[in-house]
Tab-separated table of C-alpha atoms in Angstrom:
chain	number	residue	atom	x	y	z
A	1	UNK	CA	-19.139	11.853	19.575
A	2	UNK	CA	-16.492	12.290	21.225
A	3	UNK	CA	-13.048	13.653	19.867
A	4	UNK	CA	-11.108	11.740	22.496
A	5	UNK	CA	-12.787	8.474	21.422
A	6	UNK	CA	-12.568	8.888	17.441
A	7	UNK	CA	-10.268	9.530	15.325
A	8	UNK	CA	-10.491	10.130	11.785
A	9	UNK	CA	-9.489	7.223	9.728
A	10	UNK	CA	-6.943	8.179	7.594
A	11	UNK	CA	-5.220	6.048	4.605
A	12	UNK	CA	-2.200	6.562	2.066
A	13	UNK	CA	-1.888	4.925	-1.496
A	14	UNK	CA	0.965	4.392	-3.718
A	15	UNK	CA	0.636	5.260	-6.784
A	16	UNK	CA	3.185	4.779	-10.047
A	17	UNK	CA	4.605	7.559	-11.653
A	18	UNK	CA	1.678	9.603	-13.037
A	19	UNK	CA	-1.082	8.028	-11.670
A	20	UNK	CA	-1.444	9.957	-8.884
A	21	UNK	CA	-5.053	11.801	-10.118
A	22	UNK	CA	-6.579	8.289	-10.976
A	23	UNK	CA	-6.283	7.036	-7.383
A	24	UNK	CA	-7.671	10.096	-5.960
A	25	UNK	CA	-10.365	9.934	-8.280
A	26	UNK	CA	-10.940	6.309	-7.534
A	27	UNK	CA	-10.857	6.531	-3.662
A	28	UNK	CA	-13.290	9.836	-3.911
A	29	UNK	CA	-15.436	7.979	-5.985
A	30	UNK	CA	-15.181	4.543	-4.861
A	31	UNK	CA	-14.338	4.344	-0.745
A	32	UNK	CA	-16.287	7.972	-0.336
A	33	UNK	CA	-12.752	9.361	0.704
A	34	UNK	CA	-12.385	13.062	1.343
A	35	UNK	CA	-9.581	15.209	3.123
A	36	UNK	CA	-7.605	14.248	-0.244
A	37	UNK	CA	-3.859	15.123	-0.764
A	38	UNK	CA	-1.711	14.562	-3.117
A	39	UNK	CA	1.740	13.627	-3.147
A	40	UNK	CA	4.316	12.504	-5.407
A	41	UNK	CA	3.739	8.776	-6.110
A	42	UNK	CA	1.556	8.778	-3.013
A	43	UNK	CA	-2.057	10.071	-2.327
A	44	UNK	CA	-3.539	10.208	1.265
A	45	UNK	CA	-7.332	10.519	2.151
A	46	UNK	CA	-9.780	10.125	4.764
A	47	UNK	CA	-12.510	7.018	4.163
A	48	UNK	CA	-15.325	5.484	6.665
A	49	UNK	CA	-16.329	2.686	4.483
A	50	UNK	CA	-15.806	-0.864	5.108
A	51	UNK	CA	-12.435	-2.916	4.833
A	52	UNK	CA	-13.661	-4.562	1.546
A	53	UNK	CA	-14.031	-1.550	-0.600
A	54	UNK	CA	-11.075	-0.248	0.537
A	55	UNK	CA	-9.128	-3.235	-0.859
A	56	UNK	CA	-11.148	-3.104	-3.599
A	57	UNK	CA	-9.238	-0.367	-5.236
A	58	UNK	CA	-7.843	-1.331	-8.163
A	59	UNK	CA	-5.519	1.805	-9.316
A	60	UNK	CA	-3.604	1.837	-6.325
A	61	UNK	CA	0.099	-0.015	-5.837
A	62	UNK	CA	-0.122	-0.429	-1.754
A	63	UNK	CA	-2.997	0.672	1.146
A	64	UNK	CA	-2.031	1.632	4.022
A	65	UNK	CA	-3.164	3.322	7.384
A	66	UNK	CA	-1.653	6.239	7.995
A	67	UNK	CA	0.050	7.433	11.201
A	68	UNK	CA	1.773	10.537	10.204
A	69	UNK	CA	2.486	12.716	7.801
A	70	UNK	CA	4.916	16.292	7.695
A	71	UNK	CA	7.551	18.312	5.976
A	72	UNK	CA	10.637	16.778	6.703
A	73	UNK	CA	12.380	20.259	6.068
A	74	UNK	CA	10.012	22.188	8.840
A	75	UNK	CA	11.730	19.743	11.381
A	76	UNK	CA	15.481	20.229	10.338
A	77	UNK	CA	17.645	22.299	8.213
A	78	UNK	CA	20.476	21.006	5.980
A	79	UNK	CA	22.656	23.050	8.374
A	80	UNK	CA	21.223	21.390	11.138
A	81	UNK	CA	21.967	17.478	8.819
A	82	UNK	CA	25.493	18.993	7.848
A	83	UNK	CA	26.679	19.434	11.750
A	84	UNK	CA	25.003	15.901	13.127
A	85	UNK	CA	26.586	12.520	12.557
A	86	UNK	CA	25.108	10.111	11.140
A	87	UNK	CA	23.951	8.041	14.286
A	88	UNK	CA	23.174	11.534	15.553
A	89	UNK	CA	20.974	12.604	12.552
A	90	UNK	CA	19.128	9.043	12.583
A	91	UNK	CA	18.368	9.488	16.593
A	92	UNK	CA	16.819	12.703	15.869
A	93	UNK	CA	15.001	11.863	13.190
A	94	UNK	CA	13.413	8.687	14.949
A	95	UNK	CA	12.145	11.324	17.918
A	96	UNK	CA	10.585	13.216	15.799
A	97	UNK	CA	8.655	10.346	13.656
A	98	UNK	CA	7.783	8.411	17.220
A	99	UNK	CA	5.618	10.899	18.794
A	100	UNK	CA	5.311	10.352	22.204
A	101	UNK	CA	1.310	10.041	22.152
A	102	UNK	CA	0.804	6.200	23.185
A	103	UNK	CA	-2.610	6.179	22.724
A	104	UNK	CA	-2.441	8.147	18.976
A	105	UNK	CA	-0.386	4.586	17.928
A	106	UNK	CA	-2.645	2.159	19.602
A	107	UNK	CA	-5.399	3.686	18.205
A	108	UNK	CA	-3.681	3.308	14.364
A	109	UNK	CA	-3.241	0.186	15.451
A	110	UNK	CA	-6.670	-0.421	16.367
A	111	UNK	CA	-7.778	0.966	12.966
A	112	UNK	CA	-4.909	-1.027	11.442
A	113	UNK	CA	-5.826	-4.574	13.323
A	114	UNK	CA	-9.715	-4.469	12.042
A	115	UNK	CA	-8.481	-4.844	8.124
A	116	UNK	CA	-6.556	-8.106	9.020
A	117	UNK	CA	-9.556	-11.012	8.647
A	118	UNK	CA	-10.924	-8.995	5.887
A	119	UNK	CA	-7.427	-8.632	4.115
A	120	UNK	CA	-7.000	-12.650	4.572
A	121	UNK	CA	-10.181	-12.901	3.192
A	122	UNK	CA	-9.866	-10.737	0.465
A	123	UNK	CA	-6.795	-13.024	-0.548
A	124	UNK	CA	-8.243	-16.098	-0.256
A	125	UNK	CA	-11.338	-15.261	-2.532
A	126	UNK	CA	-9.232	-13.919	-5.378
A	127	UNK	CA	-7.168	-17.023	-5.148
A	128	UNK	CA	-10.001	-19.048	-5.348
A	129	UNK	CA	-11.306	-17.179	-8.829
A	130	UNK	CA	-8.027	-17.653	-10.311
A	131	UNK	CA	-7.756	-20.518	-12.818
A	132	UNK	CA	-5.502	-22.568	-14.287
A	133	UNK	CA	-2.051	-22.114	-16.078
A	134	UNK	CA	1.356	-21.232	-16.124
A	135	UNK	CA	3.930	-22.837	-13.170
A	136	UNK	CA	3.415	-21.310	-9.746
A	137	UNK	CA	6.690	-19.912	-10.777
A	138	UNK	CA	5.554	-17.778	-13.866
A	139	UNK	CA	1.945	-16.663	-12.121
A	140	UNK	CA	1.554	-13.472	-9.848
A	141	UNK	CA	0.489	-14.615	-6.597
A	142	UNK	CA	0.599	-13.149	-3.390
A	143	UNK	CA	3.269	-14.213	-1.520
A	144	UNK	CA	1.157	-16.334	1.600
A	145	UNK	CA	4.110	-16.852	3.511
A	146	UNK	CA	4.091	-12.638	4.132
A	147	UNK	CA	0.842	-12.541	5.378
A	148	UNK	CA	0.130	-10.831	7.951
A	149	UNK	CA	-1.127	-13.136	11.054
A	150	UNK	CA	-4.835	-12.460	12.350
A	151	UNK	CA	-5.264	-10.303	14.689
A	152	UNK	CA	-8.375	-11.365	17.309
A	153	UNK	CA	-11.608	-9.840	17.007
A	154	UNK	CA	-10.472	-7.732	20.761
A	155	UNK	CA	-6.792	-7.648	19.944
A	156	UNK	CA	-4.599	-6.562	23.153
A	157	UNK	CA	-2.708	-4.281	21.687
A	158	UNK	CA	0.421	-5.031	24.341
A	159	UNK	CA	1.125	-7.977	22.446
A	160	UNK	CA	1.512	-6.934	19.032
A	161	UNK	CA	4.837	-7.344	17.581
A	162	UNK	CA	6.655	-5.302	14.507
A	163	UNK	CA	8.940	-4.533	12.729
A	164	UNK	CA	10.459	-0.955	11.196
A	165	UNK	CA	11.154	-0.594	7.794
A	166	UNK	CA	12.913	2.162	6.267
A	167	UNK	CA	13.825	3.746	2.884
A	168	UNK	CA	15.698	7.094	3.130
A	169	UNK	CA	15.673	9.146	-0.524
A	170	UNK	CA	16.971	12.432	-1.299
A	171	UNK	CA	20.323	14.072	0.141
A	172	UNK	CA	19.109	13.167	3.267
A	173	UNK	CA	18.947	9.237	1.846
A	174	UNK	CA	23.052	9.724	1.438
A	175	UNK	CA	23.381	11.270	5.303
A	176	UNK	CA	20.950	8.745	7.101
A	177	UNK	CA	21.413	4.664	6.672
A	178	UNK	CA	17.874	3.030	6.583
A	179	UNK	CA	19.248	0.637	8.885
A	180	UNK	CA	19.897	2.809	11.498
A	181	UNK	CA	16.579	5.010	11.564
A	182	UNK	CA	14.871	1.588	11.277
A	183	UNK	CA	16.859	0.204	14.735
A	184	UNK	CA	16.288	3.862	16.370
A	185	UNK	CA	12.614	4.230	15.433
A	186	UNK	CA	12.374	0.120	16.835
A	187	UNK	CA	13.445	0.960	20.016
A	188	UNK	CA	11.561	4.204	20.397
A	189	UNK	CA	8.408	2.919	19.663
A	190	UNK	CA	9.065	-0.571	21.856
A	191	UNK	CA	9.758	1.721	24.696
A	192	UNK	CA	6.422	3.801	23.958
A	193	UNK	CA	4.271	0.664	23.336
A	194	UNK	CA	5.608	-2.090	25.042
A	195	UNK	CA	5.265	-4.094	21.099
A	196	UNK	CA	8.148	-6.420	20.948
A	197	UNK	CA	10.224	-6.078	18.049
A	198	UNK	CA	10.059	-9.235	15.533
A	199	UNK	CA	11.897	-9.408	12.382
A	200	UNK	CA	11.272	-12.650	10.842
A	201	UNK	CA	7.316	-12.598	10.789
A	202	UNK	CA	5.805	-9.849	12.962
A	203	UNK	CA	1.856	-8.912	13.609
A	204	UNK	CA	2.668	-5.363	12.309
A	205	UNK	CA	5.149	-3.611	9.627
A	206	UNK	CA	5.774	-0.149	10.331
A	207	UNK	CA	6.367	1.547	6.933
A	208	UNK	CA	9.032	4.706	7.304
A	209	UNK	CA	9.225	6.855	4.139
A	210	UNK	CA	12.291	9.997	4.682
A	211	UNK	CA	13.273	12.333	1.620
A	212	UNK	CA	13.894	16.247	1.635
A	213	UNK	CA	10.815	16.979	1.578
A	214	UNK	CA	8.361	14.381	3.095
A	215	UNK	CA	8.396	11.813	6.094
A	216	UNK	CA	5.610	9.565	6.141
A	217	UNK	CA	4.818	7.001	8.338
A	218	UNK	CA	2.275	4.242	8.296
A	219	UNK	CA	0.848	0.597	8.708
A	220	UNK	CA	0.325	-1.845	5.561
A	221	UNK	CA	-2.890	-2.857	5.785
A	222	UNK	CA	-1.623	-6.022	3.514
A	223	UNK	CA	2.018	-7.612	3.112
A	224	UNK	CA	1.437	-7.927	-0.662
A	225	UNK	CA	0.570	-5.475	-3.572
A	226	UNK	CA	-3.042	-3.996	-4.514
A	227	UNK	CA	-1.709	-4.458	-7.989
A	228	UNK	CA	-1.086	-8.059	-7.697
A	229	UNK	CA	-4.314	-9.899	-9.343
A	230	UNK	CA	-4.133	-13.788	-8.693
A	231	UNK	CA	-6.680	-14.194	-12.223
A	232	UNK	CA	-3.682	-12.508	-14.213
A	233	UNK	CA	-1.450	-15.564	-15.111
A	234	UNK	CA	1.765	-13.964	-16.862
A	235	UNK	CA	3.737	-10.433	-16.794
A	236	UNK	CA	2.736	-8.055	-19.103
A	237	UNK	CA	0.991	-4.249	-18.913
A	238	UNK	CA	0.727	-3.443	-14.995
A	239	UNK	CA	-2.308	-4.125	-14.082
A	240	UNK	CA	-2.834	-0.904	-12.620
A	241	UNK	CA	-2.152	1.129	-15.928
A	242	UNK	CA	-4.698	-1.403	-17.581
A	243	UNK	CA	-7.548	-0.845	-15.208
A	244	UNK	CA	-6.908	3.073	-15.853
A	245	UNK	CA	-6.963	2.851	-19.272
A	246	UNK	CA	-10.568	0.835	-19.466
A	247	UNK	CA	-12.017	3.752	-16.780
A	248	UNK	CA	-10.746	6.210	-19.413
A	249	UNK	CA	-12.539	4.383	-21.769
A	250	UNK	CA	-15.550	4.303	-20.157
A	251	UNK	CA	-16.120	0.258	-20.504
A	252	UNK	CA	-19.570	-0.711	-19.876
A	253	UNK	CA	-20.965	-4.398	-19.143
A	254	UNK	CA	-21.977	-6.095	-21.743
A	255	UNK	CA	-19.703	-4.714	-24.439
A	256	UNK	CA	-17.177	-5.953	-26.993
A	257	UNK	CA	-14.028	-4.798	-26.100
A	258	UNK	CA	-10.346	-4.819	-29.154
A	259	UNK	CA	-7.419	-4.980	-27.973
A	260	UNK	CA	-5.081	-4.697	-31.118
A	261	UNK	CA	-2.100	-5.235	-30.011
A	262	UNK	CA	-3.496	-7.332	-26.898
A	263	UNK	CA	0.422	-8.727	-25.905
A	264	UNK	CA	-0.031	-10.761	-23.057
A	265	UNK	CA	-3.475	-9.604	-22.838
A	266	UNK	CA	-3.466	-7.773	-19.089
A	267	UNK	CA	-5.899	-5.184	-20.685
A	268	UNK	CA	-8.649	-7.615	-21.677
A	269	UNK	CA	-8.348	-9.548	-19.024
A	270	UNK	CA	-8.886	-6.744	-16.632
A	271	UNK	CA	-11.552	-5.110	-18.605
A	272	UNK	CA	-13.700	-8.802	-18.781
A	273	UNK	CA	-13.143	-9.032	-14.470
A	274	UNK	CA	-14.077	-5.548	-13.598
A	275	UNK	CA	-16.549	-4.278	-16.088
A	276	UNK	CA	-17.923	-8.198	-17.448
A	277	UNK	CA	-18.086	-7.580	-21.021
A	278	UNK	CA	-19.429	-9.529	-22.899
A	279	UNK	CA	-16.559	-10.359	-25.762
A	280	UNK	CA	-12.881	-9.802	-25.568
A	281	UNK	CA	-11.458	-9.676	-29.161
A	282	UNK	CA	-8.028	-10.828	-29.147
A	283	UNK	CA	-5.015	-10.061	-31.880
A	284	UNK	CA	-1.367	-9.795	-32.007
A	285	UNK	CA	0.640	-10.197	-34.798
A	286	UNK	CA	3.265	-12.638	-32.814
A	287	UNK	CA	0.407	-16.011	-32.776
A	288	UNK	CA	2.224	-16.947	-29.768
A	289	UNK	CA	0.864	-13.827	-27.488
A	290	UNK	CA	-2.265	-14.227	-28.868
A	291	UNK	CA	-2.649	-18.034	-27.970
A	292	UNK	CA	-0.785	-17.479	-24.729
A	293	UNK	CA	-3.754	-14.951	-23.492
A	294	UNK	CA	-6.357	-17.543	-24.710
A	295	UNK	CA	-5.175	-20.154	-22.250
């Protein structure tokens, strides 16, 4: 095959504080990944299975596709951010995130634009499963109206729009407004693509992490969390920490799982969706988590 006509598909998570070794044992175990790294609250691998089991992940907070990822310091010194103003700084930070390589984006793209029907899909199923309860108001659903639209089974690629979003952390978050990288990166990459910039609801979000260190750019492959579960009716452990802590348990279908303290009862929720045991045993000393969880 070709190296001109493949590229490696490669993916970042985030992850909450800590959890960091869970995804990357999830996504080496789960989505076959490999070519993992590790970064703080983020892990990146490389993965060639199908859309589905990538969204399957469950200890992840976001998936995305990756475009880029380097050492912010290799690029510039703080003597380098002390002498530049800020418009300055932002301008050449946003050359050196849009690499002038049109066909590296539109291939991204590419890898980014076969996830969509299988992300919708993915959405629509859990919805389904979820049941009854609480208000809309006091539920965690995905937010539909962020969706991201469709994209045709032979996208043209001209015709994508997007959007740049920025968060700037570090010293460097203090020196550079998000706003401005966001507008300079925009342009850049409209210029480089032809993609027409849309801010109220465009085909594609281009996600710009900046700190000290890092600078990390990539594509959502959904508008809404991997954490968000549409059968989990009410607040309460994240759901991420709960599927964690029934891996490290080592829950097997079919048994009885205690939750002691079950508060709003995340954990045995979680543990009777993924792993399908058998009985959830539910106590709390306040009566009204317990019957709350039952609902």
């Amino acid at each position: 095959m070709a190296a001109s006509t493949h590229r490696e598909k490669r993916f970042i998570c985030t992850a909450g504080r800590g959890m960091e070794a869970f995804v990357a044992k999830e996504v080496t175990n789960r989505c076959n990944g490999y070519n993992v790294k590790l970064h703080q609250g983020k892990v990146a691998f490389s993965s060639d299975v199908l859309p589905n089991q990538l969204l399957a992940i469950k200890s992840a907070e976001r998936l995305m596709v990756l475009v880029s990822l380097h050492k912010t310091s290799s690029r510039m010194s703080g003597r380098k951010r002390r002498q530049k103003s800020a418009f300055l700084l932002s301008s050449y930070l946003a050359k050196s995130i849009v690499v002038d390589d049109t066909s590296m984006w539109r291939s991204v793209a590419n890898i980014w634009s076969g996830f969509q029907e299988s992300a919708l899909r993915h959405v629509a199923e859990t919805d389904e499963n979820s049941v009854s309860g609480p208000p809309a108001s006091k539920r965690m659903k995905p937010d539909k109206t962020h969706l991201p639209s469709v994209v045709p089974s032979s996208p043209s690629l001209d015709c994508l729009s997007f959007r740049v979003s920025c968060k700037c952390a570090g010293k460097l978050g203090r020196e550079v407004s998000s706003q401005e990288l966001s507008k300079a990166i925009g342009v850049r990459l409209g210029l480089l693509t032809s993609w027409k910039v849309d801010l109220r609801s465009p085909d594609l979000e281009v996600n710009v992490h900046v700190n000290d260190d890092l600078c990390v750019v990539a594509f959502p492959v959904t508008k809404f969390p991997l954490s968000n579960r549409p059968y989990l009716k009410t607040f309460g452990l994240r759901s991420t920490v709960a599927w964690v802590i029934g891996s490290l348990a080592e829950i097997q279908p079919g048994d009885v799982v205690l939750d002691p303290m079950c508060g709003m009862g995340v954990l045995l929720i979680e543990a009777a969706r993924e792993w399908r045991v058998s009985i959830v045993v539910v106590i709390d000393r306040h009566n009204l988590m317990s019957h709350s969880m039952c609902l």
